[in-house]
Amino acid sequence: RHPSFIALREDKRPANVVREVSARLRASEKATAAPSYESMGLRLTSPDRIVFPGDDLTKGDLANYYATVAPMLMVDLARRPMTLIRCPQGRSKNCFFQKHDSGTMGAHVLHVPVTESKGEVQDYLFVEEPIGALECVQMNTIEFHGWGSRIDPLEKPDRLVMDLDPDFGLDFETVKKAALRLRGLLADLGLVTFALVSGGKGIHVVAPLDQSADWPAVKSFAERFSRAIAEAEPDLFTANIRKNQRTGRIFLDWLRNQRGATAVMPYSARAREGAPVAAPIAWEELDGLKAANCWTIRDAAELVERASSVLLKDWGEGRRVG
């Protein structure tokens, strides 16, 4: 329809009327091609220690990667309860998960009290600023995983994550086919979705939510949806967590969508050979993609450039429905 003039708004000053810009585009504009952890005020111990054996990548390299992508990482990570994967001896030795603070994290790594299933209250970790994420790297964090909700409101998820976890040896073309199938099925239910390559073998299909539904409702939907698809298309999908049930199929990991569960954050590095990262992609790019681990921490400048591209500038900013 053609626009028509009705009246001038009296509740806003002309100087305050500006073009709307998505949070992700603002983040990509803040990121620069070559910042360093020093320029962000981080004091890093053992910067020359090898973190990725065989790839000649150090703790300093990892910190500089996160310094570069921090504005984009924080779009999803900020104010979200998180679980860290820490690897004090490098990615191939004695890595462990951490979701509570043992008193050793930095001043910008914050706490939110969470009542757990047995009624016990525990302080979970979260960050608000890039320096908080870098302080986690100083404490040998490689990976950042986050809840499906922010700390406020904690009980109302803001994202649904369907993790496509392929059976060992299943080719990536099949995973891409499955992701597109999932996109179409969720679209039929009114959900706008976005694709994230995991940095491993799979793809995450992410749907923003409007925080109107609580954890039990989101978990119930994710489980019922996954089981219905697995029953209808058993040659491609399974909703059974047991690995012996995945032969030649893709596990629809609906368990990411329950209270306390986490999923890897966009732009998180992975503690795997080659130092791959989880990276947002546009659906239009999927056809030409060769693997889910095609970007690494060496590609920070490219990831910054991609984030401000036409294809990705509104990634994750779709219409949010419950």
Coordinates of C-alpha atoms in Angstrom, one line a residue:
R1 CA 0.0 0.0 0.0
H2 CA 1.1 3.6 -0.6
P3 CA 2.0 5.6 2.5
S4 CA 0.0 8.6 3.6
F5 CA 0.9 11.5 5.8
I6 CA -1.2 11.7 9.0
A7 CA 0.7 14.0 11.4
L8 CA 4.0 14.8 12.9
R9 CA 4.9 12.9 16.1
E10 CA 5.1 15.2 19.1
D11 CA 6.6 12.6 21.5
K12 CA 10.0 12.5 19.8
R13 CA 12.6 15.1 19.0
P14 CA 13.8 15.0 15.3
A15 CA 17.4 14.3 16.5
N16 CA 16.2 11.1 18.2
V17 CA 14.7 9.6 15.0
V18 CA 17.4 7.4 13.6
R19 CA 17.6 4.3 11.4
E20 CA 17.0 1.1 13.2
V21 CA 20.1 -1.1 13.3
S22 CA 20.1 -4.7 14.5
A23 CA 22.2 -5.7 17.6
R24 CA 24.3 -8.0 15.4
L25 CA 25.1 -5.2 12.9
R26 CA 26.1 -2.9 15.7
A27 CA 28.3 -5.6 17.1
S28 CA 30.0 -6.3 13.8
E29 CA 30.7 -2.5 13.4
K30 CA 32.3 -2.5 16.9
A31 CA 34.6 -5.4 16.0
T32 CA 37.8 -4.7 14.2
A33 CA 40.1 -6.9 12.1
A34 CA 43.0 -6.8 14.5
P35 CA 42.4 -5.9 18.1
S36 CA 44.4 -7.7 20.8
Y37 CA 43.7 -8.9 24.3
E38 CA 46.3 -6.4 25.6
S39 CA 44.3 -3.5 24.0
M40 CA 41.2 -4.7 25.9
G41 CA 43.1 -4.6 29.2
L42 CA 43.6 -8.4 29.8
R43 CA 46.7 -9.6 31.6
L44 CA 47.3 -13.0 30.1
T45 CA 49.6 -15.5 31.7
S46 CA 51.5 -18.0 29.5
P47 CA 50.4 -16.5 26.2
D48 CA 52.9 -18.7 24.3
R49 CA 51.7 -21.9 25.7
I50 CA 50.4 -24.2 23.0
V51 CA 46.6 -24.8 23.3
F52 CA 46.0 -26.6 20.0
P53 CA 48.7 -29.2 19.6
G54 CA 49.5 -29.9 16.0
D55 CA 48.0 -26.5 14.9
D56 CA 50.7 -24.3 16.5
L57 CA 48.1 -22.1 18.1
T58 CA 48.7 -20.6 21.5
K59 CA 46.7 -19.3 24.4
G60 CA 47.6 -15.8 23.1
D61 CA 46.2 -16.7 19.6
L62 CA 43.0 -17.8 21.3
A63 CA 42.7 -14.7 23.4
N64 CA 43.3 -12.5 20.3
Y65 CA 40.6 -14.4 18.4
Y66 CA 38.1 -13.7 21.2
A67 CA 39.2 -10.1 21.5
T68 CA 38.4 -9.7 17.8
V69 CA 35.0 -11.4 17.8
A70 CA 33.9 -10.4 21.3
P71 CA 31.3 -7.9 20.3
M72 CA 29.6 -10.5 18.1
L73 CA 30.0 -13.2 20.7
M74 CA 28.4 -11.1 23.4
V75 CA 25.2 -10.6 21.3
D76 CA 24.2 -14.1 22.4
L77 CA 26.4 -14.8 25.4
A78 CA 25.8 -11.6 27.5
R79 CA 23.6 -12.1 30.6
R80 CA 23.0 -15.8 29.8
P81 CA 24.0 -18.5 32.3
M82 CA 26.9 -20.3 30.8
T83 CA 29.0 -23.4 31.0
L84 CA 32.6 -23.2 30.1
I85 CA 34.9 -25.9 28.7
R86 CA 38.3 -25.3 30.3
C87 CA 41.5 -27.0 29.1
P88 CA 44.4 -26.0 31.4
Q89 CA 46.8 -28.3 29.6
G90 CA 45.6 -27.7 26.0
R91 CA 42.6 -28.9 24.1
S92 CA 43.7 -32.6 24.0
K93 CA 44.3 -33.1 27.8
N94 CA 42.0 -33.1 30.8
C95 CA 39.4 -30.6 29.6
F96 CA 36.4 -30.2 31.9
F97 CA 33.0 -28.4 32.1
Q98 CA 32.5 -25.6 34.6
K99 CA 29.2 -23.9 35.4
H100 CA 29.9 -22.7 39.0
D101 CA 32.6 -20.3 40.2
S102 CA 35.2 -21.8 42.4
G103 CA 36.5 -18.4 43.3
T104 CA 39.2 -18.2 40.7
M105 CA 37.5 -16.4 37.8
G106 CA 38.0 -12.7 37.1
A107 CA 36.1 -9.7 38.5
H108 CA 34.0 -9.4 35.4
V109 CA 32.8 -13.0 35.5
L110 CA 29.5 -12.6 37.4
H111 CA 27.1 -14.9 39.3
V112 CA 23.4 -15.5 39.2
P113 CA 21.8 -17.7 41.9
V114 CA 19.9 -20.6 40.4
T115 CA 17.6 -23.1 42.2
E116 CA 18.5 -26.5 41.0
S117 CA 16.1 -29.5 40.6
K118 CA 16.7 -30.8 44.1
G119 CA 16.1 -27.3 45.7
E120 CA 19.7 -26.4 46.2
V121 CA 20.7 -22.9 45.2
Q122 CA 24.0 -22.6 43.2
D123 CA 25.7 -19.6 41.7
Y124 CA 26.0 -20.0 37.9
L125 CA 28.4 -18.0 35.8
F126 CA 27.5 -15.2 33.3
V127 CA 29.2 -12.2 31.7
E128 CA 28.0 -8.8 30.7
E129 CA 31.1 -7.4 28.9
P130 CA 33.7 -8.7 26.5
I131 CA 36.4 -8.4 29.2
G132 CA 34.4 -11.0 31.2
A133 CA 34.7 -13.5 28.3
L134 CA 38.4 -12.7 28.0
E135 CA 38.9 -13.3 31.7
C136 CA 37.4 -16.8 31.1
V137 CA 40.1 -17.3 28.4
Q138 CA 42.8 -16.3 30.9
M139 CA 41.5 -19.2 33.0
N140 CA 42.0 -21.5 30.1
T141 CA 38.5 -21.5 28.7
I142 CA 38.2 -22.6 25.1
E143 CA 34.5 -23.1 24.6
F144 CA 31.4 -21.0 25.7
H145 CA 28.1 -22.8 26.0
G146 CA 24.9 -21.0 27.1
W147 CA 21.4 -21.7 28.4
G148 CA 18.4 -21.1 26.2
S149 CA 17.4 -18.2 28.5
R150 CA 18.9 -15.0 29.8
I151 CA 19.4 -14.5 33.5
D152 CA 16.3 -12.3 33.5
P153 CA 13.8 -13.8 32.9
L154 CA 15.6 -17.1 33.8
E155 CA 12.5 -19.2 33.4
K156 CA 11.5 -18.0 30.0
P157 CA 13.7 -19.2 27.1
D158 CA 14.5 -16.8 24.3
R159 CA 15.7 -19.4 21.8
L160 CA 15.0 -22.9 20.7
V161 CA 18.0 -25.0 19.5
M162 CA 17.6 -28.2 17.5
D163 CA 21.0 -29.8 17.3
L164 CA 21.4 -32.1 14.3
D165 CA 24.0 -34.7 15.5
P166 CA 24.9 -37.1 12.7
D167 CA 25.9 -40.7 13.1
F168 CA 29.7 -41.3 12.7
G169 CA 30.6 -41.4 9.0
L170 CA 27.4 -39.8 7.8
D171 CA 28.2 -37.3 5.0
F172 CA 27.7 -33.6 5.4
E173 CA 25.3 -33.4 2.4
T174 CA 22.8 -35.5 4.4
V175 CA 23.2 -33.1 7.4
K176 CA 22.5 -30.1 5.1
K177 CA 19.4 -31.9 3.7
A178 CA 18.2 -32.6 7.2
A179 CA 18.7 -29.0 8.3
L180 CA 16.7 -27.7 5.4
R181 CA 13.9 -30.2 6.1
L182 CA 13.8 -29.0 9.7
R183 CA 13.7 -25.4 8.6
G184 CA 10.7 -26.1 6.5
L185 CA 8.8 -28.0 9.2
L186 CA 9.4 -25.3 11.8
A187 CA 8.4 -22.7 9.3
D188 CA 5.1 -24.5 8.9
L189 CA 4.6 -24.0 12.6
G190 CA 5.3 -20.2 12.4
L191 CA 8.9 -20.4 13.6
V192 CA 11.6 -18.3 11.8
T193 CA 14.9 -20.2 12.0
F194 CA 18.6 -19.6 11.5
A195 CA 21.5 -22.0 10.9
L196 CA 24.7 -22.3 12.9
V197 CA 27.5 -24.7 11.9
S198 CA 28.7 -26.2 15.1
G199 CA 32.4 -26.3 14.5
G200 CA 32.1 -30.1 14.7
K201 CA 30.0 -32.4 12.5
G202 CA 26.5 -30.9 12.8
I203 CA 24.3 -27.9 12.3
H204 CA 22.2 -26.1 14.9
V205 CA 18.8 -24.9 13.7
V206 CA 18.0 -21.9 16.0
A207 CA 14.6 -20.3 16.4
P208 CA 14.2 -17.0 18.5
L209 CA 11.4 -17.1 21.0
D210 CA 9.4 -14.2 22.5
Q211 CA 9.9 -15.4 26.1
S212 CA 6.2 -16.0 26.6
A213 CA 6.6 -19.8 27.2
D214 CA 8.3 -21.4 30.2
W215 CA 10.8 -24.2 30.3
P216 CA 8.4 -27.1 30.6
A217 CA 6.4 -25.9 27.6
V218 CA 9.5 -25.4 25.4
K219 CA 10.9 -28.7 26.4
S220 CA 7.6 -30.5 25.8
F221 CA 7.3 -28.9 22.3
A222 CA 10.9 -29.8 21.4
E223 CA 10.4 -33.4 22.4
R224 CA 7.1 -33.9 20.8
F225 CA 8.2 -32.2 17.6
S226 CA 11.4 -34.3 17.4
R227 CA 9.7 -37.6 18.1
A228 CA 7.0 -36.9 15.6
I229 CA 9.6 -36.2 12.9
A230 CA 11.6 -39.2 13.8
E231 CA 8.5 -41.4 13.5
A232 CA 7.5 -39.9 10.2
E233 CA 10.9 -39.9 8.6
P234 CA 12.8 -42.8 10.4
D235 CA 15.3 -43.2 7.6
L236 CA 16.7 -39.7 8.2
F237 CA 16.0 -38.9 11.9
T238 CA 16.0 -40.4 15.3
A239 CA 15.0 -38.8 18.6
N240 CA 16.6 -41.6 20.6
I241 CA 19.7 -40.4 22.6
R242 CA 21.3 -43.9 22.4
K243 CA 24.1 -44.0 20.0
N244 CA 23.3 -47.5 18.9
Q245 CA 20.0 -46.2 17.6
R246 CA 21.6 -43.6 15.3
T247 CA 23.1 -45.9 12.6
G248 CA 23.0 -44.0 9.3
R249 CA 20.7 -41.3 10.8
I250 CA 20.8 -37.9 12.5
F251 CA 19.9 -37.5 16.2
L252 CA 17.6 -34.6 16.7
D253 CA 19.0 -33.4 20.1
W254 CA 15.9 -31.8 21.6
L255 CA 17.4 -32.1 25.1
R256 CA 19.2 -28.8 24.5
N257 CA 15.8 -27.2 25.2
Q258 CA 15.4 -28.0 28.9
R259 CA 16.2 -25.9 32.0
G260 CA 20.0 -26.1 32.7
A261 CA 20.9 -27.6 29.4
T262 CA 23.3 -25.6 27.1
A263 CA 24.3 -25.2 23.5
V264 CA 27.5 -23.8 22.0
M265 CA 27.4 -20.1 21.5
P266 CA 27.9 -18.5 18.0
Y267 CA 31.5 -17.6 17.5
S268 CA 32.7 -19.9 20.3
A269 CA 35.9 -21.8 19.5
R270 CA 35.8 -25.6 19.9
A271 CA 38.3 -27.7 21.7
R272 CA 39.0 -29.8 18.6
E273 CA 41.7 -30.4 16.1
G274 CA 42.1 -27.4 13.8
A275 CA 40.7 -24.9 16.3
P276 CA 37.3 -24.7 14.6
V277 CA 34.6 -22.2 15.6
A278 CA 30.8 -22.3 15.7
A279 CA 29.7 -19.8 13.0
P280 CA 26.4 -18.4 11.9
I281 CA 25.5 -18.9 8.2
A282 CA 22.7 -17.8 6.0
W283 CA 20.4 -20.5 4.6
E284 CA 21.4 -19.3 1.1
E285 CA 25.0 -20.3 1.9
L286 CA 24.2 -23.9 3.0
D287 CA 24.3 -25.5 -0.5
G288 CA 28.0 -24.5 -1.1
L289 CA 29.2 -25.4 2.4
K290 CA 31.7 -28.3 2.6
A291 CA 31.7 -29.0 6.3
A292 CA 30.5 -27.8 9.7
N293 CA 34.1 -26.9 10.8
C294 CA 35.2 -24.7 7.9
W295 CA 36.0 -21.6 10.0
T296 CA 38.7 -21.6 12.7
I297 CA 40.2 -19.1 15.1
R298 CA 42.6 -18.1 12.3
D299 CA 39.6 -16.6 10.4
A300 CA 38.6 -13.9 12.9
A301 CA 38.9 -11.1 10.3
E302 CA 36.7 -13.0 7.8
L303 CA 34.1 -13.7 10.5
V304 CA 34.0 -10.0 11.4
E305 CA 33.5 -9.1 7.7
R306 CA 30.8 -11.8 7.3
A307 CA 28.9 -10.5 10.3
S308 CA 28.2 -7.2 8.6
S309 CA 27.3 -8.7 5.3
V310 CA 23.8 -8.5 3.9
L311 CA 23.2 -12.2 4.4
L312 CA 24.1 -12.2 8.1
K313 CA 23.5 -8.7 9.5
D314 CA 20.1 -9.8 10.8
W315 CA 21.0 -13.3 11.8
G316 CA 18.9 -14.4 14.8
E317 CA 16.8 -11.2 14.6
G318 CA 13.8 -12.9 13.1
R319 CA 10.2 -12.5 14.2
R320 CA 10.1 -14.0 17.7
V321 CA 7.2 -16.3 18.5
G322 CA 6.3 -18.4 21.5

